[in-house]
Short mmCIF file of C-alpha atoms in Angstrom, two decimals:
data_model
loop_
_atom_site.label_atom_id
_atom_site.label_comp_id
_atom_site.label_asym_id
_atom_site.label_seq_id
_atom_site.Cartn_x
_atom_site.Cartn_y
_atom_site.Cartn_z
CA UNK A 234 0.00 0.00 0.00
CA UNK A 235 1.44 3.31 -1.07
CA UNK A 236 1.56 6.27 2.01
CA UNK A 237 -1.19 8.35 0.33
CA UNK A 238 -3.39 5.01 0.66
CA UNK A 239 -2.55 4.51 4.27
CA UNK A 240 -2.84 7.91 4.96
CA UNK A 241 -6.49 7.71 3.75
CA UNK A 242 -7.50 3.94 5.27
CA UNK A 243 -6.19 5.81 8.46
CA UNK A 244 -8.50 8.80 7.82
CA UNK A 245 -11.43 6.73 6.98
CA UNK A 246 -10.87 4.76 10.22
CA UNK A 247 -10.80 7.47 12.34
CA UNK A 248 -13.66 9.11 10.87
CA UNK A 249 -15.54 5.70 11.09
CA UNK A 250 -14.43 5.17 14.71
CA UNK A 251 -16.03 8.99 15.55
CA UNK A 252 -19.36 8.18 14.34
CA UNK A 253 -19.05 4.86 15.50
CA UNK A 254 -18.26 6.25 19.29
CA UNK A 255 -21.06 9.26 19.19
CA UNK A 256 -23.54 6.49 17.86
CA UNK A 257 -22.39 4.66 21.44
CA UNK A 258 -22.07 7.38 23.46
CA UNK A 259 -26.10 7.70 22.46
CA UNK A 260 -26.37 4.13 23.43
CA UNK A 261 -25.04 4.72 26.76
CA UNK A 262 -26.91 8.42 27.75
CA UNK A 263 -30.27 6.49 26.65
CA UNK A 264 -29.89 3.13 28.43
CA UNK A 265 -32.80 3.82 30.81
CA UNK A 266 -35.25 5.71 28.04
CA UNK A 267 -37.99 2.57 27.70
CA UNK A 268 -38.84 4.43 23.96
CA UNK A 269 -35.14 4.17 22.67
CA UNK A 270 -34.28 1.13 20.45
CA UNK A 271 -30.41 0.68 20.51
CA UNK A 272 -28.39 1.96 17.52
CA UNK A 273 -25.70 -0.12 15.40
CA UNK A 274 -23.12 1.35 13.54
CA UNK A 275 -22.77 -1.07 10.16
CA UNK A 276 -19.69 -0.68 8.36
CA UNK A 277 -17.72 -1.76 5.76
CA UNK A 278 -14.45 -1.72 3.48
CA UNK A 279 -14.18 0.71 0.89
CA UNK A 280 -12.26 0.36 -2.65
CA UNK A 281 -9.41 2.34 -1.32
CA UNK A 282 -8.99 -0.37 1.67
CA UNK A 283 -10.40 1.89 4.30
CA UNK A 284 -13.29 1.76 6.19
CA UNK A 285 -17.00 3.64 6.18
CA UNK A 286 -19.95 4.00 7.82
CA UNK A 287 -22.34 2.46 5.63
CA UNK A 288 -25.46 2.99 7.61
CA UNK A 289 -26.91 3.22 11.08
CA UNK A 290 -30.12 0.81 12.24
CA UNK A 291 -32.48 0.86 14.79
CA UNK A 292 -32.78 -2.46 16.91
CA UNK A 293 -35.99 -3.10 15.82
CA UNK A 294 -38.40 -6.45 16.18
CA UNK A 295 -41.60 -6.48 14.61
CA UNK A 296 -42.84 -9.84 16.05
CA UNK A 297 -42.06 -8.48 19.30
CA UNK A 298 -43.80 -5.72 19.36
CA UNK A 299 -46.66 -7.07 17.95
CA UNK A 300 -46.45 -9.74 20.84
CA UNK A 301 -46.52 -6.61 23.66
CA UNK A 302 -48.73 -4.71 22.14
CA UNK A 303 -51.37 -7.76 21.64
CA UNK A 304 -50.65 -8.66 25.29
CA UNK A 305 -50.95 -4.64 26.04
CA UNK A 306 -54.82 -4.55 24.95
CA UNK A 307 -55.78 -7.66 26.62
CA UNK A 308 -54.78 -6.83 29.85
CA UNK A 309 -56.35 -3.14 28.82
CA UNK A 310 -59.68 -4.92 27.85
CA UNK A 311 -59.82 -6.89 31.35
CA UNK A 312 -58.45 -4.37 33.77
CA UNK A 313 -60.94 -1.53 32.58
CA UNK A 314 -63.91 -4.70 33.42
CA UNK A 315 -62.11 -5.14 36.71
CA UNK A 316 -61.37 -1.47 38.06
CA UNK A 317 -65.09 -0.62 36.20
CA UNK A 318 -66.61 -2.71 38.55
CA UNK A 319 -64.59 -2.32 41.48
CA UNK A 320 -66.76 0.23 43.31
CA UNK A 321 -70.00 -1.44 42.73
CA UNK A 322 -69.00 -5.31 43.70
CA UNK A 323 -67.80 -3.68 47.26
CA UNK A 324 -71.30 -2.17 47.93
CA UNK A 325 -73.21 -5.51 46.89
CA UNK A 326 -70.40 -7.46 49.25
CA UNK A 327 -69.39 -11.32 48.83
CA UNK A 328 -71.70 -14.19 49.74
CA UNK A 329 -68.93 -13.74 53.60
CA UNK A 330 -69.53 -10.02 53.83
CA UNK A 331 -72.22 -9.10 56.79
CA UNK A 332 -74.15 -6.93 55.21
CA UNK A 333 -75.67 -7.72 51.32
CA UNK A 334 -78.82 -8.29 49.94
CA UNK A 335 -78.95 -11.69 51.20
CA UNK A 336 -78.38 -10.80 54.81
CA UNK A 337 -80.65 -8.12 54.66
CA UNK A 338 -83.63 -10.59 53.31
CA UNK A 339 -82.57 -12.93 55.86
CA UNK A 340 -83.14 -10.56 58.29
CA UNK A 341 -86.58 -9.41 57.30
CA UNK A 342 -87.46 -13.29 57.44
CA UNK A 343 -86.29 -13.55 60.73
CA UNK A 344 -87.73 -10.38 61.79
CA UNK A 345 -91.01 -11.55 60.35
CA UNK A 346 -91.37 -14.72 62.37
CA UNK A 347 -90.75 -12.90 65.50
CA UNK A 348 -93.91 -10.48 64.93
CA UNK A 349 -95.68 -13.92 63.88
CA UNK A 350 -95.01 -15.59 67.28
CA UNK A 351 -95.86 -12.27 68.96
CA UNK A 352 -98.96 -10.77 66.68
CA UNK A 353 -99.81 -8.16 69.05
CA UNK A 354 -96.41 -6.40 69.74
CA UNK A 355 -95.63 -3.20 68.11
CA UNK A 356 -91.85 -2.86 68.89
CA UNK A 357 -91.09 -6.46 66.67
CA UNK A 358 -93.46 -5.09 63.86
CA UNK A 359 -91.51 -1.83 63.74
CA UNK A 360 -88.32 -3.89 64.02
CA UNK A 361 -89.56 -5.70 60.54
CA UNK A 362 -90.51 -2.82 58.57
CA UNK A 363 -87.07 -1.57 59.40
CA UNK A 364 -85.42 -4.47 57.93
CA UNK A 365 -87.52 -4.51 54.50
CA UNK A 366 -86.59 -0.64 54.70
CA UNK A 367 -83.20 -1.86 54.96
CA UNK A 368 -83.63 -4.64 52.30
CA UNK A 369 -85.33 -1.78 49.71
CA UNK A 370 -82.21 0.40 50.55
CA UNK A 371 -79.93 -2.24 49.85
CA UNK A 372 -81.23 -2.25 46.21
CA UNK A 373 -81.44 1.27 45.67
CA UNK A 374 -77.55 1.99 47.10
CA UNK A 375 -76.52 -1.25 44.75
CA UNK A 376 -78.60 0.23 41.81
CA UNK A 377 -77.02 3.78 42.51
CA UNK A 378 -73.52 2.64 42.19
CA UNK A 379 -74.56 0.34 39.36
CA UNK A 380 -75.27 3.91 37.58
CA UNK A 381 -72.36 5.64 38.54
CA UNK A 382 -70.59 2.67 37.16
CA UNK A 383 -72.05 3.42 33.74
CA UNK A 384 -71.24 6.99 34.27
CA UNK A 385 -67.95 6.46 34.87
CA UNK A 386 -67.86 3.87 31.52
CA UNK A 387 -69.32 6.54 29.36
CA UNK A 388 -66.67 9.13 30.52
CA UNK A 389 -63.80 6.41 30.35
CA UNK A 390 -64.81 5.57 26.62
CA UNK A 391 -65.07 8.97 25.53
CA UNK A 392 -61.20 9.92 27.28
CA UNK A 393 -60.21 7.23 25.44
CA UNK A 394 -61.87 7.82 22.08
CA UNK A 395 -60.13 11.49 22.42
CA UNK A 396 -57.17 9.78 23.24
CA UNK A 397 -56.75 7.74 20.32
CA UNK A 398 -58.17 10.60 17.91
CA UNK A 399 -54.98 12.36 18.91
CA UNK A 400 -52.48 9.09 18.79
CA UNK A 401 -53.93 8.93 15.42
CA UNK A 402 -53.78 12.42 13.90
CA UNK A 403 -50.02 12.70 15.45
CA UNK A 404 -49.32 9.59 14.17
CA UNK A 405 -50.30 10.99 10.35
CA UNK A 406 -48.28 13.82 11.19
CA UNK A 407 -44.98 11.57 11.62
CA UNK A 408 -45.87 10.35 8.25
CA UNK A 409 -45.93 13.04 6.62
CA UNK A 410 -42.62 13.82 8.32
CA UNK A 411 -41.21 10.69 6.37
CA UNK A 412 -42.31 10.84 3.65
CA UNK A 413 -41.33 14.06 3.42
CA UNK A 414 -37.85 12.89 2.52
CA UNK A 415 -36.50 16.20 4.80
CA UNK A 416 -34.78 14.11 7.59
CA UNK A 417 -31.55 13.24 8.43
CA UNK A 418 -30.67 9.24 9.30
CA UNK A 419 -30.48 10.58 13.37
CA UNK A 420 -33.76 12.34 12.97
CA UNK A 421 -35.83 10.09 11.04
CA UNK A 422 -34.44 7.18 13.69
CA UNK A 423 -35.48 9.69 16.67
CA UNK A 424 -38.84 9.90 15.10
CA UNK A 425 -39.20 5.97 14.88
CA UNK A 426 -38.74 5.93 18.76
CA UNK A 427 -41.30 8.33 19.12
CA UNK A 428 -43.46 6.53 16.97
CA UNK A 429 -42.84 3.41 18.72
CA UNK A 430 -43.75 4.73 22.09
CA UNK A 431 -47.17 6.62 20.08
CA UNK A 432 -48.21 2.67 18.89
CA UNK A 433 -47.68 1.19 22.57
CA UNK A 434 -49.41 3.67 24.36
CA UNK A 435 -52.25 3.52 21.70
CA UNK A 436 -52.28 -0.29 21.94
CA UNK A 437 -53.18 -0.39 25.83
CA UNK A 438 -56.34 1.68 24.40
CA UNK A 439 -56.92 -0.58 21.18
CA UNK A 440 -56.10 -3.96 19.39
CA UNK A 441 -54.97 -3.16 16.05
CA UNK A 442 -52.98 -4.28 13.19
CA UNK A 443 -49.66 -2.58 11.82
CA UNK A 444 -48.53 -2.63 8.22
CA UNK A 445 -45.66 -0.48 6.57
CA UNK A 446 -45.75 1.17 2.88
CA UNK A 447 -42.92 1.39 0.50
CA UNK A 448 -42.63 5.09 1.92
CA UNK A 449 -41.95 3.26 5.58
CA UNK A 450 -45.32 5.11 6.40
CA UNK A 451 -47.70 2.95 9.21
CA UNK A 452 -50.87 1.88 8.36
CA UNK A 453 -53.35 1.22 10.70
CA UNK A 454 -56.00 -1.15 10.90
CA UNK A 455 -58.48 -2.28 13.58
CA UNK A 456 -58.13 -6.44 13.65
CA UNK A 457 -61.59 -6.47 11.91
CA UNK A 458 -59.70 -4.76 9.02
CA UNK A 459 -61.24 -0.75 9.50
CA UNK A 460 -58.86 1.41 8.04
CA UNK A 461 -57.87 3.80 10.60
CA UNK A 462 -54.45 5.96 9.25
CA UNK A 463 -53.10 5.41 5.59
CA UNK A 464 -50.67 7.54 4.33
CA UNK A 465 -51.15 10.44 6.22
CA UNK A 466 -54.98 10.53 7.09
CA UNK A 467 -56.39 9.43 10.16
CA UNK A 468 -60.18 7.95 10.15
CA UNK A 469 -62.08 9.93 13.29
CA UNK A 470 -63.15 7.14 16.28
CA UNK A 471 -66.89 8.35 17.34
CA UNK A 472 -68.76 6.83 20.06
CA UNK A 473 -72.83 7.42 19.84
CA UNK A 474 -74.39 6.72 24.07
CA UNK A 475 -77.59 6.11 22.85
CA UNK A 476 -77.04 3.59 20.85
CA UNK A 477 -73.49 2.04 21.83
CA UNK A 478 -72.03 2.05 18.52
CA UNK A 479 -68.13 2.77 18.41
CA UNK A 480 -67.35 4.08 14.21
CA UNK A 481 -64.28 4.87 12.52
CA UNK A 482 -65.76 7.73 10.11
CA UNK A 483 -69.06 5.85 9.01
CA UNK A 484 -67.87 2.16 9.63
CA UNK A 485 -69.15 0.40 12.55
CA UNK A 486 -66.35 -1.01 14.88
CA UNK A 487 -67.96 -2.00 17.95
CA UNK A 488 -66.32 -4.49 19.55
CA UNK A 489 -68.57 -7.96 19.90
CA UNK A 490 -70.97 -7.16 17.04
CA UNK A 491 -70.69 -9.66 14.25
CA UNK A 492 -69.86 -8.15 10.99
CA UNK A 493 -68.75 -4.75 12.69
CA UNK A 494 -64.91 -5.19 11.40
CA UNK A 495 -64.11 -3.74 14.59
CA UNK A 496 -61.98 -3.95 17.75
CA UNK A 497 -61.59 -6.92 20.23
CA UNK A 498 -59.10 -5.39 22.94
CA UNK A 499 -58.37 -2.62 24.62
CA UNK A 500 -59.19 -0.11 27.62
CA UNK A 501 -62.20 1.35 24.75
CA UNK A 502 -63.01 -2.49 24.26
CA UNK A 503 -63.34 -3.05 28.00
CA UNK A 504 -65.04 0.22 29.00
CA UNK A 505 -67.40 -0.57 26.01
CA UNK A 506 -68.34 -4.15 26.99
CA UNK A 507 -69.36 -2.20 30.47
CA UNK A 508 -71.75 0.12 28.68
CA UNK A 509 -73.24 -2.33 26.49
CA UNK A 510 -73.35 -5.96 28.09
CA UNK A 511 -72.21 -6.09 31.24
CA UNK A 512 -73.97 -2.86 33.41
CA UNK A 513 -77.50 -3.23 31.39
CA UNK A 514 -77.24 -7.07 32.27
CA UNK A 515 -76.42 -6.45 36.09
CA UNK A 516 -78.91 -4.02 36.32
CA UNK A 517 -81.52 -6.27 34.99
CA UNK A 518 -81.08 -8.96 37.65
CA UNK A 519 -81.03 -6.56 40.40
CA UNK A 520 -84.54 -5.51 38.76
CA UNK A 521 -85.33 -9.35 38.52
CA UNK A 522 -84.79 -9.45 42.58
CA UNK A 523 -87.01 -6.12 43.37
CA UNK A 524 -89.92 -7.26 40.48
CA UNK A 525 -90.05 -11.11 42.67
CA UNK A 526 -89.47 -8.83 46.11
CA UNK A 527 -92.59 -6.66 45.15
CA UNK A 528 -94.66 -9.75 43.64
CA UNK A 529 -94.53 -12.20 45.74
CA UNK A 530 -95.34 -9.99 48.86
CA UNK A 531 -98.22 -8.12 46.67
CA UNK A 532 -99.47 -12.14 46.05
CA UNK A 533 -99.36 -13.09 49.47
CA UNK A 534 -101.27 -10.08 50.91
CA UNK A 535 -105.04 -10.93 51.48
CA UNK A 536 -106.62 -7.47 51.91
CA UNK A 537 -105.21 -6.16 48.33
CA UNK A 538 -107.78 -5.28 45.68
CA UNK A 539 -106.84 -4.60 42.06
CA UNK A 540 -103.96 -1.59 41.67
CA UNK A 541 -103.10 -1.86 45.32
CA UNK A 542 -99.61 -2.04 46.25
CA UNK A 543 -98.37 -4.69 48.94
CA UNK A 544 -95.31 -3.98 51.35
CA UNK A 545 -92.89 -3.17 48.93
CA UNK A 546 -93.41 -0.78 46.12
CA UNK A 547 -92.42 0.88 42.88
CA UNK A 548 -91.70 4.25 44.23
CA UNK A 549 -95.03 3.93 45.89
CA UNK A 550 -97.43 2.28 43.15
CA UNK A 551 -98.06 -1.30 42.32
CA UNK A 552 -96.02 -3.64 40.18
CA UNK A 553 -97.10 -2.56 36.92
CA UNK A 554 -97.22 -4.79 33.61
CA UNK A 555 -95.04 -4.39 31.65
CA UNK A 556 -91.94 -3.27 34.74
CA UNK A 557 -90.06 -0.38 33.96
CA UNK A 558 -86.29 -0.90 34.06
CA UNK A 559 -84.50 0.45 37.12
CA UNK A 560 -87.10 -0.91 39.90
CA UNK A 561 -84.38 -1.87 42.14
CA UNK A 562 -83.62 2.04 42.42
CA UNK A 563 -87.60 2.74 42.91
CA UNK A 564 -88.19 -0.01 44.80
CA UNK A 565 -89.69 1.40 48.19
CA UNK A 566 -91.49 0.07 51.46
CA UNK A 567 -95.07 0.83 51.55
CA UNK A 568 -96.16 3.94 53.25
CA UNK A 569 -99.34 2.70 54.40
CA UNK A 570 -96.96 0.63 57.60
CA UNK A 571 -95.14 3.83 58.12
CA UNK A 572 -95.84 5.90 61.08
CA UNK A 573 -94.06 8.64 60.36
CA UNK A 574 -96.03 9.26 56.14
CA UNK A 575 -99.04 8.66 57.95
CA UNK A 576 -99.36 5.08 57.51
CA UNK A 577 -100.23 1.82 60.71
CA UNK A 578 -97.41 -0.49 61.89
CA UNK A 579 -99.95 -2.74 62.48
CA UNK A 580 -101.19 -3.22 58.41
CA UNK A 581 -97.67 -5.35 58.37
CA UNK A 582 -99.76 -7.65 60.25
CA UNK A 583 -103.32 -7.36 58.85
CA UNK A 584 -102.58 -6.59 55.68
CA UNK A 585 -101.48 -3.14 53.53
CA UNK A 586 -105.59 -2.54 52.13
CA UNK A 587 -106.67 -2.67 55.60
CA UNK A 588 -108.43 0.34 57.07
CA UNK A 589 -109.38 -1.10 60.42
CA UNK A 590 -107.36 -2.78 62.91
CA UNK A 591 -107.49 -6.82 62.73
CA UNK A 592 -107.31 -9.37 65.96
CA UNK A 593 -103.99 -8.40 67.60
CA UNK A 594 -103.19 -12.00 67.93
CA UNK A 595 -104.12 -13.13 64.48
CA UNK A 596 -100.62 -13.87 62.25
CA UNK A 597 -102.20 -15.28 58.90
CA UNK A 598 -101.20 -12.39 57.48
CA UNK A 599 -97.86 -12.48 58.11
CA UNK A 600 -97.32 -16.04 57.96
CA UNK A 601 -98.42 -15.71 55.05
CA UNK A 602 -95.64 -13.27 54.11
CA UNK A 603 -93.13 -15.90 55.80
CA UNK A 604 -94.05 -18.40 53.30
CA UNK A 605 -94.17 -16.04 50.13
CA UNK A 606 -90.42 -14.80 51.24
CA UNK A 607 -89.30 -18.67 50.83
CA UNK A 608 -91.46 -19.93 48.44
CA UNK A 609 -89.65 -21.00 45.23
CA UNK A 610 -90.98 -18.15 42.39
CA UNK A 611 -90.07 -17.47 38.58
CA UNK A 612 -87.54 -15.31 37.65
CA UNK A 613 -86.86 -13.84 33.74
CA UNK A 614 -83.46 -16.16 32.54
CA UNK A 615 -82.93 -14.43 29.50
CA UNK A 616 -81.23 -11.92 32.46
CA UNK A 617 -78.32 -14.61 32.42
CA UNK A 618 -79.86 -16.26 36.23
CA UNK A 619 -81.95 -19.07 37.39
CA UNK A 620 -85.23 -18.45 35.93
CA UNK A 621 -86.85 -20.64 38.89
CA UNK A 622 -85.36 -20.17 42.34
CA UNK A 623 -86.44 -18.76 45.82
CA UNK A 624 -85.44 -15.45 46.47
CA UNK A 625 -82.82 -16.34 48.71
CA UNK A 626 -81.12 -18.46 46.13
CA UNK A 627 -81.57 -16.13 43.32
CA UNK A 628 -79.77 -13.24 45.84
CA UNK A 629 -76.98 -15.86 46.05
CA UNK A 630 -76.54 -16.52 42.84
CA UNK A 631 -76.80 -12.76 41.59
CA UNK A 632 -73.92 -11.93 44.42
CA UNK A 633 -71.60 -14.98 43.36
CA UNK A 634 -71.91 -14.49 39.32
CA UNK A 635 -71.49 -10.50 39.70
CA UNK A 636 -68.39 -10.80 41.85
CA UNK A 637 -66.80 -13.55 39.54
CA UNK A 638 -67.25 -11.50 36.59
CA UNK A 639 -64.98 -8.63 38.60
CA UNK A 640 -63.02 -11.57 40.17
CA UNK A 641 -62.55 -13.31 36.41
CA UNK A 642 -61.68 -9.65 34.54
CA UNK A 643 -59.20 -8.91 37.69
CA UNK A 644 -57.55 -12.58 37.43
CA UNK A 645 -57.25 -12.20 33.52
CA UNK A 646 -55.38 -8.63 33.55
CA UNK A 647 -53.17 -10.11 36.33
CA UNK A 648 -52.13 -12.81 33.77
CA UNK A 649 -51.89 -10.55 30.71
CA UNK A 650 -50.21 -8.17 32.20
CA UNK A 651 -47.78 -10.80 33.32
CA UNK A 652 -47.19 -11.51 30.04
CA UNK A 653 -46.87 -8.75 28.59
CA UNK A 654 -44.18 -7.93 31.25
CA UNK A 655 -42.65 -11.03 29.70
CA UNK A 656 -42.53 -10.29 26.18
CA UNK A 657 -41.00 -6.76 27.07
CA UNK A 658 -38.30 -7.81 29.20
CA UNK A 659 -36.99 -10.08 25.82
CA UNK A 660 -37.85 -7.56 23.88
CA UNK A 661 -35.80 -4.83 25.85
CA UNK A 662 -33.49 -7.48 25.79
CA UNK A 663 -33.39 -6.81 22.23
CA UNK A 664 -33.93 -2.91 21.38
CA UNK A 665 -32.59 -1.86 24.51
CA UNK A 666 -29.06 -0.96 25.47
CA UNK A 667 -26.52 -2.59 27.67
CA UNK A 668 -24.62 -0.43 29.11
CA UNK A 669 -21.70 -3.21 29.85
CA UNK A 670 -21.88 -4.26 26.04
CA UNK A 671 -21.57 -0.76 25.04
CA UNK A 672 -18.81 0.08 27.18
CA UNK A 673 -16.23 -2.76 25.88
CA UNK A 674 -17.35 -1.27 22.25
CA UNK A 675 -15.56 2.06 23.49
CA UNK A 676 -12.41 0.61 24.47
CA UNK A 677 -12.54 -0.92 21.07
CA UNK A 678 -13.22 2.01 19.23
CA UNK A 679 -10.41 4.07 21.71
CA UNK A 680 -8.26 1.22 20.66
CA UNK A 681 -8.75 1.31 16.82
CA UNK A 682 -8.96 5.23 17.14
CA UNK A 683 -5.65 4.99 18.64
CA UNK A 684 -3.93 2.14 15.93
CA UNK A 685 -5.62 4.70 13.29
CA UNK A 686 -4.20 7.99 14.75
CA UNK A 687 -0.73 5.98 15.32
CA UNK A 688 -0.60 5.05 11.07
CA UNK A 689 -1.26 8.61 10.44
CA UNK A 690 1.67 9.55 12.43
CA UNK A 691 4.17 7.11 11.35
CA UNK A 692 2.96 8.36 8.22
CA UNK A 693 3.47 11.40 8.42
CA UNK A 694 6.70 11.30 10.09
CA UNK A 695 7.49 8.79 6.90
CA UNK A 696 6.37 11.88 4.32
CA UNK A 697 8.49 14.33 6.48
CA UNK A 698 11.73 12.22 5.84
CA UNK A 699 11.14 12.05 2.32
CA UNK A 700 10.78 15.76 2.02
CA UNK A 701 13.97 16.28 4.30
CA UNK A 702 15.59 14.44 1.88
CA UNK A 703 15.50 16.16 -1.21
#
C-alpha cells in the first residue's frame, strides 16, 4: 500500500471510529429511556482499503412488538372490566360479607317470624318494617352505584376515544414527516422511537394491526380490518351513548358485534363491553330481585284489591305490567306501615288494604308473608340467572356471578399483564441498550482510534523524511 493510501485507510478509520463512538455514546446516555431502540453502527471496506460508515439501524423487532402490544390490549380490555366494577362489587359485598342483599332478606325473614309468634307487639313489627326498609335500601344503594358505574364507563370511553383521535392524527403527522424525505438518518431514527412509544401507548387503548408502505409510512388497521391511518390521514373514532355504537368515520367497529370489522381489545373495548353488556345485564337482575321482592309480597297479601300495592313498592305504586327498568332504584317500602307518612305499623300484620285494625293475635297475614319470602318463584333467565329459584337463592346466585365476573376480569389482567411484562423484558433485551456491552465497544473504538491515529503519524513522520531528503 502506497503512504497516500494509508494515509487515507487511516482517515477513513478514524472518521468511522467517531461516528461509530457518538452512535455509542447515544447508546449509553439512553440506556434507561424505555422508547429508545439501541443503535448499530454497520460498516464496511471501501475500494481504497479503508473503512466507512455504511449505515446506522435501529434495533428493531416487529414480532415483538406485535407480541406486547397484543398482550398490552388484553390486559387493557380486562383491567378496565375489573377497576369498572370495582366500586360497585364492594357495595353488593361477597356471599362472607355481613351486610348484602342476602343478609338483609334474611333478616326481614327472621324479623317476620318474631312479629308472627308475637302478633300483638308493636316494637317487633316496627323492628320488621325496618329491615324490609333496609332490604329496599340495599337495592337502591346497589342500583345507585350500578349507575355511577355506567357513568364512569361513558366518561372512560369517551377519554379514550379522544385519546386515540390524537395518537392517530399525530401519528399521520410523523408520516408526513417521512415521507417528506426532509430528515436526516439521526432524525428520522429519533422519530421511529417516538413513533414506537405513540403505537404502545395507543395499543393499551386498542387492538390493532400494523402494516408499513414502500414510503416506511404505518398503516393502521383495527383487527376487523377498519382502516384507521393510511398515508397520512387518520379515520375519526366516534362513540354514539344512545345507541353504543363505536365508528371509525361511518364504519361500525364496535367491539362484539358480528360483521362490525371492529376492535376486540383494549381499555375502549373493556369500558365498552361495560356500557353495552355487562352494566344493562347487572342491572336487569337486580330488577329481577325487586320485580319477585314486590310480587310475591303483593301475592301473598289478602286485603289487596286490584292496583293496590303490597309492602314493597315501585316508588309507591303497584307492580305494573309491563316493569319499567331500574325498579331496584324505585323499589320502596309501603307507606301505608309507616308511622311517620301517615301510615299503621300494624297493616304489616293485617294486611297493607286494611283500614281497620285486625285481631292483635291473628298472624295469617304475616305467615303468610313468611311463606311467600321462601317460596320457590319465577324469575326472567334471559337476564343470564336461574329463571326458577327462591329469592334467597336467586340473591346468592346474583352476588356470586357478579363478583366472579370482577373476580374473572381482575384474574385475567393479572395474567396478561404478566405476560406482557414477559414479552417486554426479551424484547428490551433486544432494542434496549446494555450499558456493559456498550462500554467494551468504546475501548474498542479508543483502541482502533488509537492504531488509526498511530498510522497517520508514522505516516506522516514517513512523508516528512522524504521531504527532508530532497
Amino acid at each position: 500500500m502506497s503512504l497516500t493510501g494509508a494515509l487515507n485507510a487511516a482517515r477513513s478509520g478514524m472518521s468511522t471510529t467517531s461516528r461509530w463512538a457518538q452512535t455509542t455514546s447515544s447508546n449509553i446516555s439512553n440506556a434507561n429511556n424505555a422508547a429508545y431502540s439501541r443503535r448499530t453502527t454497520v460498516m464496511e471496506s471501501s475500494a481504497s482499503g479503508g473503512v466507512t460508515v455504511s449505515e446506522i439501524t435501529r434495533a428493531v423487532s416487529s414480532s415483538l412488538d406485535g407480541q406486547y402490544r397484543d398482550e398490552v390490549s388484553r390486559t387493557g380490555t380486562q383491567d378496565a372490566i375489573a377497576t369498572g366494577l370495582s366500586l360497585y362489587t364492594s357495595e353488593l359485598g361477597d356471599t362472607e360479607s355481613d351486610s348484602t342483599l342476602l343478609t338483609r332478606l334474611t333478616d326481614l325473614q327472621s324479623s317476620l317470624s318474631l312479629a308472627a309468634a308475637t302478633p300483638s307487639d308493636s316494637g317487633l313489627q316496627r323492628a320488621a318494617v325496618t329491615d324490609a326498609q333496609e332490604l329496599a335500601d340495599q337495592l337502591n344503594s346497589a342500583s345507585e352505584k350500578l349507575g355511577e358505574a355506567s357513568d364512569t364507563a361513558l366518561d372512560a370511553i369517551n377519554t379514550d376515544v379522544a385519546g386515540i383521535n390524537s395518537a392517530l392524527a399525530d401519528l399521520a403527522e410523523m408520516n408526513a414527516q417521512i415521507a417528506s424525505g426532509k430528515l436526516s438518518d439521526s432524525q428520522e431514527m429519533a422519530l421511529g422511537d417516538e413513533m414506537t412509544a405513540k403505537l404502545d401507548s395507543l395499543a393499551e387503548q386498542m387492538d390493532f394491526t400494523l402494516r408499513t408502505d414502500s414510503k416506511g409510512r404505518v398503516e393502521i388497521f383495527t383487527t376487523g380490518g377498519t382502516a384507521l391511518l393510511q398515508g397520512e390521514v387518520a379515520t375519526e373514532i366516534s362513540f354514539d351513548a344512545s345507541t353504543g355504537v363505536l365508528s371509525a368515520g361511518d364504519v361500525e367497529i364496535t367491539p362484539g358485534v358480528s360483521g362490525a370489522r371492529g376492535i376486540s381489545e383494549g381499555s375502549l373495548a373493556g369500558q365498552i363491553s361495560l356500557y353495552n353488556d355487562i352494566i344493562p345485564e347487572m342491572s336487569a337482575q337486580l330488577d329481577e330481585v325487586a320485580r319477585a321482592l314486590v310480587s310475591v309480597m303483593e301475592e301473598a297479601d289478602a286485603s289487596l284489591g286490584a292496583g293496590d300495592a303490597g309492602l314493597f313498592t315501585d316508588a309507591g305504586d303497584a307492580l305494573g305490567d309491563p316493569v319499567e327498568a331500574g325498579l331496584a332504584g324505585r323499589i320502596a317500602v309501603n307507606s301505608a306501615v309507616l308511622p311517620e307518612e301517615g301510615g299503621a305499623l300494624w297493616r304489616l300484620r293485617d294486611g297493607m288494604a286494611a283500614t281497620t285494625e285486625g285481631e292483635a293475635n291473628d298472624a295469617t297475614q304475616l305467615n303468610a308473608f313468611i311463606s311467600a319470602l321462601d317460596s320457590t318463584t319465577s324469575f326472567d333467565s334471559s337476564v343470564g340467572l336461574d329463571d326458577s329459584a327462591t329469592l334467597a337463592g336467586y340473591m346468592s346466585s346474583l352476588i356470586a356471578s357478579q363478583n366472579s365476573t370482577r373476580a374473572n376480569a381482575e384474574t385475567q389482567a393479572e395474567s396478561y399483564a404478566a405476560g406482557a411484562m414477559t414479552v417486554q423484558e426479551t424484547r428490551l433485551g433486544f432494542m434496549g441498550v446494555n450499558v456493559d456491552d456498550e462500554l467494551q465497544q468504546l475501548v474498542t473504538i479508543e483502541q482502533a482510534y488509537a492504531a488509526n491515529a498511530q498510522v497517520m503519524s508514522t505516516v506522516l513522520s514517513m512523508l516528512d523524511t522524504l521531504i527532508e531528503s530532497f
